[in-house]
Short mmCIF file of C-alpha atoms in Angstrom, two decimals:
data_model
loop_
_atom_site.label_atom_id
_atom_site.label_comp_id
_atom_site.label_asym_id
_atom_site.label_seq_id
_atom_site.Cartn_x
_atom_site.Cartn_y
_atom_site.Cartn_z
CA MET A 341 0.29 -0.28 -0.02
CA THR A 342 1.42 3.36 -1.37
CA TYR A 343 1.20 6.82 -0.14
CA PRO A 344 -1.77 9.03 -1.90
CA PRO A 345 -0.42 10.57 -4.51
CA SER A 346 -0.77 13.95 -2.59
CA LEU A 347 0.73 12.76 -0.23
CA ILE A 348 3.96 11.61 -1.82
CA GLN A 349 3.92 15.28 -3.62
CA LEU A 350 4.45 16.66 -0.15
CA ILE A 351 6.89 14.06 1.12
CA ALA A 352 9.13 14.89 -1.71
CA ALA A 353 8.70 18.94 -1.46
CA LEU A 354 9.82 18.67 2.54
CA LYS A 355 12.63 16.43 1.44
CA LYS A 356 14.08 19.61 0.26
CA PHE A 357 14.96 20.50 3.54
CA PRO A 358 18.63 20.15 4.18
CA GLY A 359 19.18 16.79 5.78
CA VAL A 360 15.65 15.67 5.36
CA GLY A 361 15.63 12.26 4.01
CA LYS A 362 12.26 9.55 3.42
CA LYS A 363 11.80 8.91 6.61
CA SER A 364 12.30 12.48 8.02
CA ALA A 365 9.55 13.86 5.22
CA GLU A 366 7.31 10.78 6.07
CA ARG A 367 7.35 12.17 9.79
CA PHE A 368 7.00 16.09 8.89
CA ALA A 369 3.87 14.93 6.32
CA PHE A 370 2.06 12.55 8.47
CA LYS A 371 2.26 15.55 11.71
CA MET A 372 1.24 18.28 8.94
CA LEU A 373 -1.41 16.56 8.40
CA SER A 374 -3.12 16.70 12.09
CA TRP A 375 -2.71 20.39 11.92
CA SER A 376 -5.38 22.86 12.23
CA GLU A 377 -6.51 24.58 9.39
CA LYS A 378 -5.20 27.66 11.24
CA ASP A 379 -1.86 26.52 11.42
CA ILE A 380 -1.67 25.24 7.83
CA LYS A 381 -2.47 28.95 6.75
CA ASP A 382 -0.11 30.23 9.67
CA PHE A 383 2.50 28.12 7.91
CA ILE A 384 1.42 28.91 4.50
CA LYS A 385 1.86 33.09 5.51
CA SER A 386 4.95 33.03 6.84
CA ILE A 387 6.52 30.90 4.20
CA GLU A 388 4.88 34.16 1.64
CA ASN A 389 6.11 36.27 4.17
CA VAL A 390 8.99 35.70 4.37
CA LYS A 391 9.59 35.75 0.27
CA SER A 392 8.13 38.97 0.00
CA LYS A 393 9.81 40.81 2.42
CA LEU A 394 13.25 39.00 2.79
CA ASP A 395 15.93 39.62 -0.12
CA PHE A 396 19.99 39.13 -0.29
CA CYS A 397 21.84 41.85 -0.57
CA SER A 398 22.92 42.31 -4.63
CA ASN A 399 26.48 43.52 -3.40
CA CYS A 400 27.46 41.61 -0.31
CA GLY A 401 24.74 38.91 -0.08
CA ALA A 402 23.54 39.58 3.37
CA LEU A 403 20.14 39.06 4.23
CA VAL A 404 18.15 42.53 3.92
CA GLU A 405 14.63 43.36 4.96
CA THR A 406 14.11 47.04 4.21
CA GLY A 407 15.54 47.40 0.92
CA SER A 408 18.62 49.28 2.37
CA CYS A 409 21.65 46.48 3.32
CA PRO A 410 22.94 46.68 6.86
CA PHE A 411 26.60 46.63 6.29
CA CYS A 412 27.17 48.00 2.90
CA GLU A 413 24.99 50.78 3.69
CA ASN A 414 26.36 51.99 7.01
CA MET A 415 28.61 54.36 7.23
CA LYS A 416 30.06 53.30 10.33
CA ARG A 417 31.43 49.82 9.40
CA ASP A 418 35.25 49.76 8.09
CA THR A 419 35.15 48.14 4.88
CA SER A 420 39.20 48.17 5.09
CA LEU A 421 38.10 44.97 6.76
CA LEU A 422 36.32 42.31 4.71
CA CYS A 423 35.03 38.75 6.53
CA VAL A 424 34.15 36.50 4.40
CA VAL A 425 31.46 33.21 4.96
CA SER A 426 29.68 30.83 3.09
CA SER A 427 26.50 31.89 4.13
CA ALA A 428 23.88 34.46 4.81
CA LYS A 429 23.18 33.00 8.18
CA ASP A 430 26.66 33.07 9.11
CA ILE A 431 26.31 36.65 9.64
CA PHE A 432 23.82 36.27 12.68
CA SER A 433 25.98 34.42 14.39
CA LEU A 434 29.20 36.99 14.00
CA GLU A 435 27.44 39.39 14.67
CA GLU A 436 26.10 38.00 17.71
CA VAL A 437 29.52 38.27 19.13
CA ARG A 438 30.27 41.67 18.57
CA LEU A 439 33.74 41.56 17.84
CA PHE A 440 34.06 42.63 13.81
CA ASN A 441 32.91 46.21 12.65
CA GLY A 442 33.98 45.30 9.09
CA VAL A 443 31.85 44.37 6.16
CA TYR A 444 30.83 40.90 4.76
CA HIS A 445 30.87 38.89 1.73
CA VAL A 446 28.87 35.77 0.84
CA LEU A 447 30.22 32.97 -0.78
CA GLY A 448 26.68 31.17 -1.36
CA ALA A 449 28.80 28.02 -1.55
CA LEU A 450 32.02 26.35 -0.63
CA LEU A 451 34.17 24.28 -2.91
CA SER A 452 33.10 20.62 -2.84
CA PRO A 453 33.15 18.80 -6.61
CA LEU A 454 31.03 15.90 -5.42
CA ASP A 455 27.67 18.24 -4.73
CA HIS A 456 28.86 19.63 -7.75
CA GLN A 457 29.99 23.51 -6.22
CA PHE A 458 32.70 24.14 -8.55
CA GLU A 459 34.93 27.55 -8.10
CA GLU A 460 32.80 29.21 -10.42
CA LYS A 461 29.95 28.84 -8.00
CA LEU A 462 32.57 31.24 -5.59
CA GLN A 463 32.61 33.81 -8.32
CA LEU A 464 35.47 34.95 -6.91
CA ASP A 465 35.84 37.77 -9.74
CA HIS A 466 32.96 39.61 -7.54
CA LEU A 467 35.03 38.93 -4.46
CA ILE A 468 38.38 40.77 -6.04
CA HIS A 469 36.50 43.78 -7.27
CA ARG A 470 35.11 44.29 -4.04
CA ILE A 471 38.33 44.16 -2.29
CA LYS A 472 39.74 46.54 -4.77
CA SER A 473 37.02 49.09 -5.07
CA LEU A 474 36.81 49.15 -1.01
CA GLY A 475 40.55 48.72 -0.27
CA VAL A 476 39.99 46.11 2.11
CA LYS A 477 43.28 45.49 4.00
CA GLU A 478 42.76 42.34 5.92
CA VAL A 479 40.49 39.43 4.92
CA ILE A 480 38.83 37.51 7.20
CA LEU A 481 38.17 33.63 6.02
CA ALA A 482 35.41 32.89 8.46
CA LEU A 483 34.92 29.50 6.84
CA ASP A 484 33.33 26.14 8.27
CA SER A 485 36.52 23.96 9.76
CA THR A 486 35.32 21.68 7.11
CA LEU A 487 37.05 19.66 4.11
CA GLU A 488 34.80 22.16 2.39
CA GLY A 489 36.01 25.08 4.34
CA ASP A 490 39.24 24.75 4.22
CA ALA A 491 39.57 23.86 0.24
CA THR A 492 38.00 27.02 -0.47
CA ALA A 493 39.96 29.15 2.30
CA LEU A 494 43.26 27.18 0.45
CA PHE A 495 42.04 28.59 -3.11
CA ILE A 496 40.68 31.75 -1.69
CA LYS A 497 44.28 32.34 -0.47
CA SER A 498 45.86 31.41 -3.79
CA SER A 499 43.21 33.18 -5.62
CA LEU A 500 44.40 36.35 -3.65
CA ARG A 501 48.11 36.17 -3.24
CA ASP A 502 48.68 38.80 -5.85
CA PHE A 503 47.05 41.88 -3.76
CA ASP A 504 48.13 43.22 -0.82
CA VAL A 505 46.25 42.24 1.61
CA ARG A 506 46.55 40.34 4.82
CA ILE A 507 44.53 37.30 4.66
CA SER A 508 43.32 36.01 7.96
CA ARG A 509 41.38 32.67 9.50
CA LEU A 510 39.42 31.78 12.37
CA ALA A 511 41.54 30.42 15.11
CA LEU A 512 41.26 26.48 15.03
CA GLY A 513 41.15 25.08 18.91
CA LEU A 514 39.58 23.56 21.69
CA PRO A 515 36.25 24.56 21.89
CA LEU A 516 35.19 25.79 25.07
CA GLY A 517 33.77 23.98 28.05
CA SER A 518 35.51 20.54 26.89
CA THR A 519 37.61 18.35 28.02
CA LEU A 520 40.28 17.01 26.52
CA ASP A 521 39.26 13.23 26.46
CA PHE A 522 36.75 13.98 24.09
CA VAL A 523 37.99 15.87 21.85
CA ASP A 524 39.31 14.57 18.37
CA GLU A 525 42.97 14.03 17.48
CA GLY A 526 42.39 16.26 14.28
CA THR A 527 42.05 19.11 16.82
CA LEU A 528 43.65 18.44 19.83
CA SER A 529 46.89 18.55 16.91
CA ARG A 530 45.66 22.30 15.77
CA ALA A 531 45.39 23.02 19.59
CA PHE A 532 48.67 22.09 20.51
CA SER A 533 50.56 23.16 17.52
CA GLY A 534 48.63 27.01 17.69
CA ARG A 535 48.93 27.26 21.25
CA SER A 536 50.01 30.52 22.40
CA SER A 537 51.91 32.02 24.98
CA PHE A 538 50.25 32.25 28.71
CA MET B 242 21.99 41.31 15.41
CA THR B 243 18.41 39.26 15.85
CA TYR B 244 16.53 37.74 12.45
CA PRO B 245 14.05 40.16 11.10
CA PRO B 246 10.76 39.29 12.43
CA SER B 247 9.55 37.27 9.27
CA LEU B 248 12.27 34.89 9.62
CA ILE B 249 11.69 34.55 13.13
CA GLN B 250 7.84 33.84 12.50
CA LEU B 251 9.38 30.99 9.99
CA ILE B 252 11.38 29.55 12.06
CA ALA B 253 8.88 29.18 15.03
CA ALA B 254 6.88 27.27 12.53
CA LEU B 255 9.18 25.35 10.98
CA LYS B 256 9.83 24.26 14.81
CA LYS B 257 6.48 22.53 14.49
CA PHE B 258 7.87 19.47 13.08
CA PRO B 259 8.81 16.56 14.90
CA GLY B 260 12.00 16.36 16.02
CA VAL B 261 13.12 20.31 14.56
CA GLY B 262 14.77 22.27 17.05
CA LYS B 263 16.04 26.12 16.32
CA LYS B 264 18.94 25.47 14.81
CA SER B 265 17.45 22.62 12.00
CA ALA B 266 14.35 25.20 12.05
CA GLU B 267 16.73 27.86 10.97
CA ARG B 268 18.67 26.23 8.49
CA PHE B 269 15.40 25.25 7.15
CA ALA B 270 14.51 28.58 6.66
CA PHE B 271 17.48 29.96 5.21
CA LYS B 272 17.26 27.15 2.88
CA MET B 273 13.56 28.29 1.86
CA LEU B 274 15.12 32.10 0.98
CA SER B 275 17.31 30.13 -1.29
CA TRP B 276 14.55 28.68 -3.24
CA SER B 277 12.72 29.93 -6.39
CA GLU B 278 9.50 31.37 -6.60
CA LYS B 279 8.40 28.29 -8.86
CA ASP B 280 9.66 26.43 -5.47
CA ILE B 281 7.88 28.05 -3.16
CA LYS B 282 4.78 28.09 -5.08
CA ASP B 283 5.10 23.93 -5.50
CA PHE B 284 5.71 23.49 -1.86
CA ILE B 285 2.38 25.89 -0.40
CA LYS B 286 0.33 24.10 -3.51
CA SER B 287 1.30 20.69 -1.81
CA ILE B 288 0.19 21.42 1.51
CA GLU B 289 -2.71 23.06 0.46
CA ASN B 290 -3.17 19.76 -1.75
CA VAL B 291 -2.76 17.39 1.10
CA LYS B 292 -5.27 19.65 3.05
CA SER B 293 -7.80 19.04 1.01
CA LYS B 294 -7.35 15.64 -0.64
CA LEU B 295 -6.47 13.71 2.42
CA ASP B 296 -8.70 13.53 5.51
CA PHE B 297 -9.03 10.94 8.17
CA CYS B 298 -11.58 7.86 9.00
CA SER B 299 -13.90 9.11 11.97
CA ASN B 300 -13.85 5.36 12.42
CA CYS B 301 -10.65 3.60 12.87
CA GLY B 302 -8.25 7.01 12.07
CA ALA B 303 -6.31 5.44 8.69
CA LEU B 304 -5.71 8.40 6.06
CA VAL B 305 -8.55 8.55 3.95
CA GLU B 306 -8.60 9.66 0.78
CA THR B 307 -11.67 9.63 -1.72
CA GLY B 308 -14.12 9.74 1.55
CA SER B 309 -14.54 5.83 2.21
CA CYS B 310 -12.20 4.73 3.90
CA PRO B 311 -9.95 1.45 2.79
CA PHE B 312 -10.39 -0.87 5.89
CA CYS B 313 -13.89 0.11 7.22
CA GLU B 314 -15.40 0.07 4.04
CA ASN B 315 -13.85 -2.92 2.58
CA MET B 316 -15.59 -6.46 2.77
CA LYS B 317 -12.90 -8.45 2.43
CA ARG B 318 -11.50 -7.69 5.06
CA ASP B 319 -11.56 -10.00 8.36
CA THR B 320 -12.99 -7.45 11.27
CA SER B 321 -12.85 -10.11 13.91
CA LEU B 322 -9.53 -9.17 13.84
CA LEU B 323 -8.37 -5.55 15.08
CA CYS B 324 -5.01 -3.98 15.05
CA VAL B 325 -4.06 -1.50 16.90
CA VAL B 326 -1.43 1.37 15.77
CA SER B 327 -0.71 4.66 17.70
CA SER B 328 -0.77 6.29 13.71
CA ALA B 329 -2.38 6.36 10.76
CA LYS B 330 1.41 6.25 9.36
CA ASP B 331 2.11 2.87 11.10
CA ILE B 332 -0.76 1.23 8.72
CA PHE B 333 1.40 1.79 5.80
CA SER B 334 4.49 0.36 7.29
CA LEU B 335 2.06 -2.84 7.96
CA GLU B 336 0.20 -3.27 4.95
CA GLU B 337 3.74 -3.27 3.24
CA VAL B 338 4.14 -6.47 5.13
CA ARG B 339 0.96 -8.20 4.08
CA LEU B 340 0.60 -10.41 6.59
CA PHE B 341 -2.90 -8.71 8.06
CA ASN B 342 -5.80 -8.45 6.26
CA GLY B 343 -7.90 -7.09 9.47
CA VAL B 344 -9.15 -4.18 10.21
CA TYR B 345 -7.21 -1.30 12.22
CA HIS B 346 -7.52 1.68 15.33
CA VAL B 347 -5.53 4.19 15.36
CA LEU B 348 -4.93 5.82 19.12
CA GLY B 349 -3.40 9.34 17.60
CA ALA B 350 -1.54 9.30 20.91
CA LEU B 351 0.44 6.78 23.44
CA LEU B 352 0.22 7.29 26.91
CA SER B 353 3.33 9.54 27.97
CA PRO B 354 2.55 12.03 30.80
CA LEU B 355 5.31 13.97 30.32
CA ASP B 356 4.28 15.08 27.12
CA HIS B 357 0.46 15.54 28.48
CA GLN B 358 -0.66 12.42 27.04
CA PHE B 359 -2.85 10.80 29.72
CA GLU B 360 -5.11 8.56 29.44
CA GLU B 361 -7.90 10.09 28.15
CA LYS B 362 -6.18 10.81 24.45
CA LEU B 363 -6.79 7.53 23.99
CA GLN B 364 -10.32 7.65 23.72
CA LEU B 365 -10.56 3.61 24.71
CA ASP B 366 -14.43 4.00 25.67
CA HIS B 367 -14.38 4.23 21.33
CA LEU B 368 -11.64 1.16 20.82
CA ILE B 369 -14.59 -0.84 23.15
CA HIS B 370 -17.44 0.15 21.01
CA ARG B 371 -15.40 -0.86 18.07
CA ILE B 372 -14.54 -3.90 19.84
CA LYS B 373 -18.27 -5.32 20.51
CA SER B 374 -19.59 -4.00 17.39
CA LEU B 375 -17.39 -5.90 14.92
CA GLY B 376 -16.96 -8.97 17.30
CA VAL B 377 -13.81 -8.25 17.24
CA LYS B 378 -11.66 -11.46 18.49
CA GLU B 379 -8.00 -10.98 18.85
CA VAL B 380 -6.76 -7.60 19.77
CA ILE B 381 -2.87 -7.24 18.12
CA LEU B 382 -0.92 -4.49 19.88
CA ALA B 383 1.60 -3.07 17.54
CA LEU B 384 2.63 -0.31 19.30
CA ASP B 385 6.07 1.25 19.67
CA SER B 386 8.09 -1.29 21.92
CA THR B 387 9.16 2.05 23.98
CA LEU B 388 8.17 3.09 27.04
CA GLU B 389 5.35 4.52 25.92
CA GLY B 390 4.37 1.90 23.72
CA ASP B 391 4.84 -0.97 26.69
CA ALA B 392 3.16 1.52 29.35
CA THR B 393 0.01 1.90 26.77
CA ALA B 394 -0.16 -1.74 25.89
CA LEU B 395 -0.49 -2.31 29.32
CA PHE B 396 -3.23 -0.08 29.93
CA ILE B 397 -5.64 -1.41 26.98
CA LYS B 398 -4.94 -4.94 28.72
CA SER B 399 -6.01 -3.46 31.87
CA SER B 400 -8.95 -1.82 30.26
CA LEU B 401 -9.90 -4.97 27.99
CA ARG B 402 -9.40 -7.65 30.77
CA ASP B 403 -13.37 -8.43 31.09
CA PHE B 404 -13.52 -8.61 27.29
CA ASP B 405 -13.26 -11.81 26.05
CA VAL B 406 -10.98 -10.88 23.25
CA ARG B 407 -7.40 -12.11 22.89
CA ILE B 408 -4.72 -9.62 22.84
CA SER B 409 -1.28 -9.90 21.14
CA ARG B 410 1.52 -7.88 20.81
CA LEU B 411 4.25 -7.97 18.24
CA ALA B 412 7.28 -10.14 19.15
CA LEU B 413 10.08 -8.41 20.50
CA GLY B 414 13.68 -9.96 19.52
CA LEU B 415 16.67 -9.29 17.13
CA PRO B 416 15.98 -7.54 14.37
CA LEU B 417 16.79 -8.84 10.86
CA GLY B 418 20.48 -8.42 9.94
CA SER B 419 21.71 -7.66 13.63
CA THR B 420 24.72 -9.14 15.24
CA LEU B 421 24.32 -9.93 19.15
CA ASP B 422 27.18 -7.46 20.08
CA PHE B 423 25.51 -4.67 18.58
CA VAL B 424 22.05 -5.45 19.87
CA ASP B 425 21.15 -3.35 23.37
CA GLU B 426 21.34 -5.85 26.55
CA GLY B 427 17.35 -5.59 26.67
CA THR B 428 16.78 -6.62 23.23
CA LEU B 429 19.39 -9.16 23.50
CA SER B 430 17.30 -10.32 27.31
CA ARG B 431 14.10 -10.33 25.24
CA ALA B 432 15.69 -12.32 22.25
CA PHE B 433 16.51 -14.77 24.76
CA SER B 434 13.73 -15.31 26.71
CA GLY B 435 11.41 -15.35 23.57
CA ARG B 436 13.33 -18.03 22.15
CA SER B 437 11.39 -20.58 20.01
CA SER B 438 12.27 -24.10 19.48
CA PHE B 439 13.66 -24.44 16.02
#
């Protein structure tokens, strides 16, 4: 006995969410069936709202609500510091920390040949254009400490070798509150070799 | 820096899916922002379709597409066998196995005081009414082998003690393809005590 066609369609749509496979999508769809008419209307309304009210800045890629970018059009931000992130979501995490007053650049992807994310996806021409026109002195690579993040960081570094900019990466080491016996080898070795005087 | 209000609303709506917390909902919402207009329209359409085309049988609780229940209104099903499940989704899994030709009864919940799922939620009056009117001879409890499933099974068993019906439960034991060293103690002890001659 297979699911009714309309349910199969919804399950297929739900599988587009990151990390959601067949089983999760099925659970989501059945959960939705138990929602009230009002829940469903509210849900659809919130999707439509987000799509009509939010957009990405065509310059830096940050999430923009009212039409003017809170970073590109903010005269108080230091344009000599450019922080490169993979997704607009990362900007919110970094802004939470309140340590950075420069501007951002969203790549939109990380190098990942297996997922068909090649060099073209990063649009480094645009990054280089911004570095030149903003007079950037330091490019901070705030990328994931994964294989994809590392590959992307190395690729950007080599692409920028002819420019007079400092390139930095986020520190690698022990996460706060961790115990040595639970930290993986790779992290421990990076924390050890990157030790600082104390 | 907090998310824009419309995004916060969408994240709250997405958190209603089972097993989806704040982090996952944020990832889903940002993924949605990258969807095309068409993707969004298709998604909304599929939700509306499901809500307009599907419903639950008011008698047994199974998922119904065209208005007539494929179990209650199917004369070929054996009404002396009643299989009790916690959710309409479970019926699809059981029908896949093709071992059962009786009728179903969806509880809609399992006993779980911590989640405010008390005895009233199970509506056992309705189950008892169906057992009587259908002339049920065997009630098969096809419930999760979890704390909640066990509690619900025990509760139903005690509620039905005055009725002349056989009550059975799904077998507990090794899942197919498992190795003994990876099976948890509880499963192994149930598999051992429930061993059958061979």
